[in-house]
CSV table of C-alpha atoms in Angstrom, one decimal:
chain,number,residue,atom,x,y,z
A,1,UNK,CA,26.6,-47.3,-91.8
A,2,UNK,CA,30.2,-46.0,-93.2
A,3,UNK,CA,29.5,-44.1,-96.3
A,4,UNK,CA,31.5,-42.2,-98.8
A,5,UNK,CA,29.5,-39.5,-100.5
A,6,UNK,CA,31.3,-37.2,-103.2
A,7,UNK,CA,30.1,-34.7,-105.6
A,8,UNK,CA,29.2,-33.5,-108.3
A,9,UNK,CA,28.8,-36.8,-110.1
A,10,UNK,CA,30.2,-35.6,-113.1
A,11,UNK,CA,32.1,-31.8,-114.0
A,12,UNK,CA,33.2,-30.5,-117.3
A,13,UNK,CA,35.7,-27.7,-117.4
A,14,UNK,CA,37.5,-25.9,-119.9
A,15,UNK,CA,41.6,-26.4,-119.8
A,16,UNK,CA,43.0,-24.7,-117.9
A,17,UNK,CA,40.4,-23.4,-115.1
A,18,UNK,CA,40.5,-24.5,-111.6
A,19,UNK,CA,38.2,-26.7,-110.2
A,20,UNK,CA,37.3,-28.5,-106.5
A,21,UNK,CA,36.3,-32.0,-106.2
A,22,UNK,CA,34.0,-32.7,-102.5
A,23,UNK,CA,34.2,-35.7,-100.4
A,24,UNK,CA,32.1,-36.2,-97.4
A,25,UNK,CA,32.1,-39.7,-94.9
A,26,UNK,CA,30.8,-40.9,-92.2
A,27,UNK,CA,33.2,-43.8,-91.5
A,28,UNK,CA,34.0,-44.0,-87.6
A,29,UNK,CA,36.7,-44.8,-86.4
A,30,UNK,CA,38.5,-43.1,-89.3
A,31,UNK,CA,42.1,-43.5,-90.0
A,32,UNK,CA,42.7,-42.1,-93.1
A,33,UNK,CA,41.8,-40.5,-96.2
A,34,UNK,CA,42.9,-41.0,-99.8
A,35,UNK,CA,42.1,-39.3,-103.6
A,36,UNK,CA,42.9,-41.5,-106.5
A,37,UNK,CA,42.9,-40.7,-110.5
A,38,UNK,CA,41.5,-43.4,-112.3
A,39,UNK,CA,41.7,-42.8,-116.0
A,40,UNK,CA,38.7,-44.6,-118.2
A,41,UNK,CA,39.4,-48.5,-117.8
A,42,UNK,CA,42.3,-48.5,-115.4
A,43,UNK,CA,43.2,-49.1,-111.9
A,44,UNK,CA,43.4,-46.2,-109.6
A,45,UNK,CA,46.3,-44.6,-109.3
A,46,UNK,CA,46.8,-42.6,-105.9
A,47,UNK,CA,47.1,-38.9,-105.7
A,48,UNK,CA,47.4,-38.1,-101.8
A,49,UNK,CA,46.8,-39.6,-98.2
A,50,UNK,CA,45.8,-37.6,-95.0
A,51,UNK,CA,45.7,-38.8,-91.7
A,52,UNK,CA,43.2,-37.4,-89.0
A,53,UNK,CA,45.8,-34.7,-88.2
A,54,UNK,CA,46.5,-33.3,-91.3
A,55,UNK,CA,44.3,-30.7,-92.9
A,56,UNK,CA,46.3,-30.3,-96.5
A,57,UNK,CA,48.6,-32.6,-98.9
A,58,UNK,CA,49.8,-31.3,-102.4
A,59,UNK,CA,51.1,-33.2,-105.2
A,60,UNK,CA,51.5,-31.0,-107.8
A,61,UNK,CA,48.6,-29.5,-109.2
A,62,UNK,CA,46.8,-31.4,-107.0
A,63,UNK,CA,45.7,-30.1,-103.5
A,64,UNK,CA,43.7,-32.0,-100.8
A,65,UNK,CA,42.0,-31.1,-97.7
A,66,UNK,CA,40.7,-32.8,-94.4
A,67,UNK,CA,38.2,-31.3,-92.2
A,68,UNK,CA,38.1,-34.6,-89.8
A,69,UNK,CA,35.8,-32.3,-87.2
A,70,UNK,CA,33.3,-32.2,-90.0
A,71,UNK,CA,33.9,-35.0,-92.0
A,72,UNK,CA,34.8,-33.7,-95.2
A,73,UNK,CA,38.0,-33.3,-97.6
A,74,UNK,CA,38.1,-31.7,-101.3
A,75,UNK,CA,40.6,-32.1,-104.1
A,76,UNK,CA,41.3,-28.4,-105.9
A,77,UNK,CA,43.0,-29.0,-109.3
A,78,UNK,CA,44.6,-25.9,-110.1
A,79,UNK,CA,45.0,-24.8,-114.3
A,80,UNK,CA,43.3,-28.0,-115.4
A,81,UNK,CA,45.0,-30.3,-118.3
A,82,UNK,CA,43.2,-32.2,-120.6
A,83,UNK,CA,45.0,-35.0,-119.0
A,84,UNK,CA,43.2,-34.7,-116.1
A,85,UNK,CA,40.3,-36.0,-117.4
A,86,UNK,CA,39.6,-39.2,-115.3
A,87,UNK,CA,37.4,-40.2,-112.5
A,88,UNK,CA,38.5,-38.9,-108.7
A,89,UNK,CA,37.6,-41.3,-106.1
A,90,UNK,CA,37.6,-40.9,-102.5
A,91,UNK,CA,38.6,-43.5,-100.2
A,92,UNK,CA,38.5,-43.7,-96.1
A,93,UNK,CA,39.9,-46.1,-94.2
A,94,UNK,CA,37.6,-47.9,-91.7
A,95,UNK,CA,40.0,-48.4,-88.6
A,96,UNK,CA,37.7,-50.9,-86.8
A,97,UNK,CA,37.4,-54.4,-87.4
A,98,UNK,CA,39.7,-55.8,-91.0
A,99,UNK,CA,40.8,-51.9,-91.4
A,100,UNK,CA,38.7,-52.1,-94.5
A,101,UNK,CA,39.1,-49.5,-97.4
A,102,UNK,CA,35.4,-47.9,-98.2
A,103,UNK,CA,35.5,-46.2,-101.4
A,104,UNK,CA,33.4,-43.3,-102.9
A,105,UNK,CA,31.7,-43.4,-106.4
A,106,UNK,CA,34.1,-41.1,-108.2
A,107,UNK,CA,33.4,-37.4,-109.4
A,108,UNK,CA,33.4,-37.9,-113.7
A,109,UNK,CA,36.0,-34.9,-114.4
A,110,UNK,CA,36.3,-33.9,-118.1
A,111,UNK,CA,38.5,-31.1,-119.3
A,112,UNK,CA,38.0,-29.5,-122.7
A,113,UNK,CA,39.9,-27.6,-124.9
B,1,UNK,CA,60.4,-52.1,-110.4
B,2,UNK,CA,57.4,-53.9,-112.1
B,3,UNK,CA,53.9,-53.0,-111.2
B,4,UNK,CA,51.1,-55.4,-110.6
B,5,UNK,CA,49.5,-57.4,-113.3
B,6,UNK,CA,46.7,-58.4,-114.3
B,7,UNK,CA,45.6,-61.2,-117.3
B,8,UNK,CA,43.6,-60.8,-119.4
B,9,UNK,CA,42.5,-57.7,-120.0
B,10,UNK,CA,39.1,-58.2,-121.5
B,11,UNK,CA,37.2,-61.6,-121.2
B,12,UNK,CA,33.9,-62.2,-122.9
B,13,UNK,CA,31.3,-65.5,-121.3
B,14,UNK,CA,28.7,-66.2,-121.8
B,15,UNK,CA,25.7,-66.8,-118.6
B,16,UNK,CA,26.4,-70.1,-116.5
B,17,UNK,CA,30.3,-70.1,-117.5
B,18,UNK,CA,33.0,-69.5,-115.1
B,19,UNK,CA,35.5,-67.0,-115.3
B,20,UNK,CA,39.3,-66.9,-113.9
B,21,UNK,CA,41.2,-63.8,-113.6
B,22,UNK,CA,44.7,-63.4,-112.6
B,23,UNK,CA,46.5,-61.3,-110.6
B,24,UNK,CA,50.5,-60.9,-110.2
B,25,UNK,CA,51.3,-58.3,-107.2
B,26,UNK,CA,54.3,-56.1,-106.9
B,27,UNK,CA,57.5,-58.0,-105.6
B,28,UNK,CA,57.6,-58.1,-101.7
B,29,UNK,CA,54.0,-57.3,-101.6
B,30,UNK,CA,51.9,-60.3,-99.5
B,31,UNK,CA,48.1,-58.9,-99.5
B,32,UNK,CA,45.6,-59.0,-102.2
B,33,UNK,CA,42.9,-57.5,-102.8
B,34,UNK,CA,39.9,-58.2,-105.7
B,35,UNK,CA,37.4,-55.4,-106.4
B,36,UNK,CA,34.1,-55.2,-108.6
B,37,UNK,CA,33.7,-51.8,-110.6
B,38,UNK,CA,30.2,-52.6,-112.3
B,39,UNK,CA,29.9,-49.2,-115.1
B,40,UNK,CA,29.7,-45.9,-113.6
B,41,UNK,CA,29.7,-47.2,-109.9
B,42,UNK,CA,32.6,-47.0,-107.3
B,43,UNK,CA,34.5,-50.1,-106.2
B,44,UNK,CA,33.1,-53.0,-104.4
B,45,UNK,CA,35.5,-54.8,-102.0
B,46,UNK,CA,35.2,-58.5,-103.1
B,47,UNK,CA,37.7,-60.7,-101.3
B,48,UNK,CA,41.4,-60.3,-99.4
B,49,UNK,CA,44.0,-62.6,-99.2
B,50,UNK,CA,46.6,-62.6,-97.2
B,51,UNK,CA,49.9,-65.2,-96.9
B,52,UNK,CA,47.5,-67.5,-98.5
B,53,UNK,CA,44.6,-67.2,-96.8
B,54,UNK,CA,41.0,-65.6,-97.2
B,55,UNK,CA,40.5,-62.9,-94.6
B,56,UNK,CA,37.9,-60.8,-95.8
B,57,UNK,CA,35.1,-60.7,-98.5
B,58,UNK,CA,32.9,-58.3,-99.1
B,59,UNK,CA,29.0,-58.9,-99.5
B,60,UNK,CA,29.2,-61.3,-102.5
B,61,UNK,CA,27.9,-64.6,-102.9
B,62,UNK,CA,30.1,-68.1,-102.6
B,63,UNK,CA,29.9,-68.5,-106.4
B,64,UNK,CA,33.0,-65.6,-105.7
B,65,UNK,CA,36.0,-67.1,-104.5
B,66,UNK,CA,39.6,-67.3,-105.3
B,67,UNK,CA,43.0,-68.4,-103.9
B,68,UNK,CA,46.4,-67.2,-103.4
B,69,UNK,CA,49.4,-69.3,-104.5
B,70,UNK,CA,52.9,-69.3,-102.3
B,71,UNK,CA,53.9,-66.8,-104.9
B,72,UNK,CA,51.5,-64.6,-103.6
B,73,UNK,CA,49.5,-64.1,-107.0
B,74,UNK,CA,46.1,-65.0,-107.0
B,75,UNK,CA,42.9,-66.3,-108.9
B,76,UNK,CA,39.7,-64.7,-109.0
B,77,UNK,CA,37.3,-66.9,-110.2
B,78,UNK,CA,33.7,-66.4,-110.5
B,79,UNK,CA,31.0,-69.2,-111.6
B,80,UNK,CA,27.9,-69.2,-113.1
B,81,UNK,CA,28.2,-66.1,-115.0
B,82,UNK,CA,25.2,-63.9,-114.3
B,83,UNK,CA,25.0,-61.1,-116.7
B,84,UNK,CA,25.3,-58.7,-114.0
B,85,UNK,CA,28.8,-59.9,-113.2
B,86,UNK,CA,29.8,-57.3,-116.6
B,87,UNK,CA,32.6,-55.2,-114.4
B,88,UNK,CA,35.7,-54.0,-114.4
B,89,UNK,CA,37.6,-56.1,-112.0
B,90,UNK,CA,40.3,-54.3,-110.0
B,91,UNK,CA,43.0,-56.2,-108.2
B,92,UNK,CA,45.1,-54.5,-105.4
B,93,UNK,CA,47.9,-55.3,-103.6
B,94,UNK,CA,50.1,-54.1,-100.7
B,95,UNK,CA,52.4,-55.1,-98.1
B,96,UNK,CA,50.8,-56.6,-95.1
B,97,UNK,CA,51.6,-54.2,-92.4
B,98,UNK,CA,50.6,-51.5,-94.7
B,99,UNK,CA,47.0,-52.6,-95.6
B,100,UNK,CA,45.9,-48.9,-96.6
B,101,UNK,CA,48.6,-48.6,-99.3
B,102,UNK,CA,47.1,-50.4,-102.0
B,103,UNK,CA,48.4,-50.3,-105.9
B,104,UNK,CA,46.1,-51.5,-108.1
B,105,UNK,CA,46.4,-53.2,-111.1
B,106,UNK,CA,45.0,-52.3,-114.3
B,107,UNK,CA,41.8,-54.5,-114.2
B,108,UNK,CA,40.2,-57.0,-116.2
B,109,UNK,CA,37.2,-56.4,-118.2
B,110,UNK,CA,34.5,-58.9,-118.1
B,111,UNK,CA,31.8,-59.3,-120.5
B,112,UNK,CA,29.0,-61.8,-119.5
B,113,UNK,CA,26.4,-62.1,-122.6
């Protein structure tokens, strides 16, 4: 079955600090990978795509990695904002059949002053 | 350039009514897509449409179903309110081609009491 695992479930950090965000799938075939920021009753909003051959993508802050051997990607926010305070959701495209979007539960990040 | 949209924000039934949301995609984009975010759980892949059509839905049962109009906006409605139906309900859109490049609106909230 294709799955979407992240962790932790939830993560408080103080502003400022640094903190990594794990994703881990077992979708085959895979075609991509996605982060999104999804602030507390909004839509997602995305943050970064990989394909299977890329292993890093930036957007500010925001740094995500793909290990597509192993199945995993992380998303390191560096020097935290309280603004970053959201939910992180992981999302792999499943590139059999409809090409369907399979989407993690979201890592709870909250940043405190 | 506008974003999609999504009315009304918050909607409150009661069990056995029926509920219609809206959705209003991003100009040139064809493809929507509804989602169910029930409280603290990831995304659920409800239903796609597509130039009009249904192509997909997700695991949910018939009293689901929507329709997309020639102006590509669509209607989620959802009958017999069960009070497990309580979500957040996302709606995506994209251009066809480019299936894996959703934006998503910023949801409806439905209350079933």
């Amino acid at each position: 079955k294709n799955q979407v695992e992240q962790s932790p479930q939830s993560l408080i950090i103080l502003e400022g600090k640094n903190c990594t965000l794990q994703c881990n799938y077992t979708v085959s075939p895979f075609s991509n990978l996605r982060w999104y920021k999804q602030d507390t009753g909004r839509g997602p909003v995305s943050l970064t795509i990989m394909t299977f051959s890329e292993n890093t993508k930036s957007n500010g802050r925001y740094t995500a990695t793909l290990d597509a051997d192993t199945k995993q990607s992380s998303l390191h926010i560096t020097a935290s904002q309280l603004s970053d305070s959201a939910s992180y959701i992981c999302v792999v495209t499943d590139a059999g059949g409809y090409n369907k979007l399979i989407f993690g539960a979201g890592t709870r990040l909250a940043v405190h002053p | 350039e506008a974003g999609v949209t999504q009315s009304p924000t918050h909607l409150i039934k009661t069990r056995g009514q029926q509920a219609t949301l809206r959705c209003s995609p991003i100009s040139g984009h064809t493809s929507v897509y509804w989602y169910q975010q029930a409280l603290g759980l990831g995304l659920q892949f409800l239903l796609w449409y597509d130039e009009g059509e249904e192509r997909n839905r997700g695991n949910f049962p018939p009293r689901f179903s929507g329709r997309q109009f020639p102006n590509y906006s669509s209607e989620l409605n959802v009958n017999a309110l069960e009070l497990e139906d309580s979500a957040l309900y996302l709606c995506a859109t994209s251009h066809r081609d480019f299936y894996n490049e959703q934006f998503f609106g910023p949801g409806t909230r439905l209350t079933v009491l």
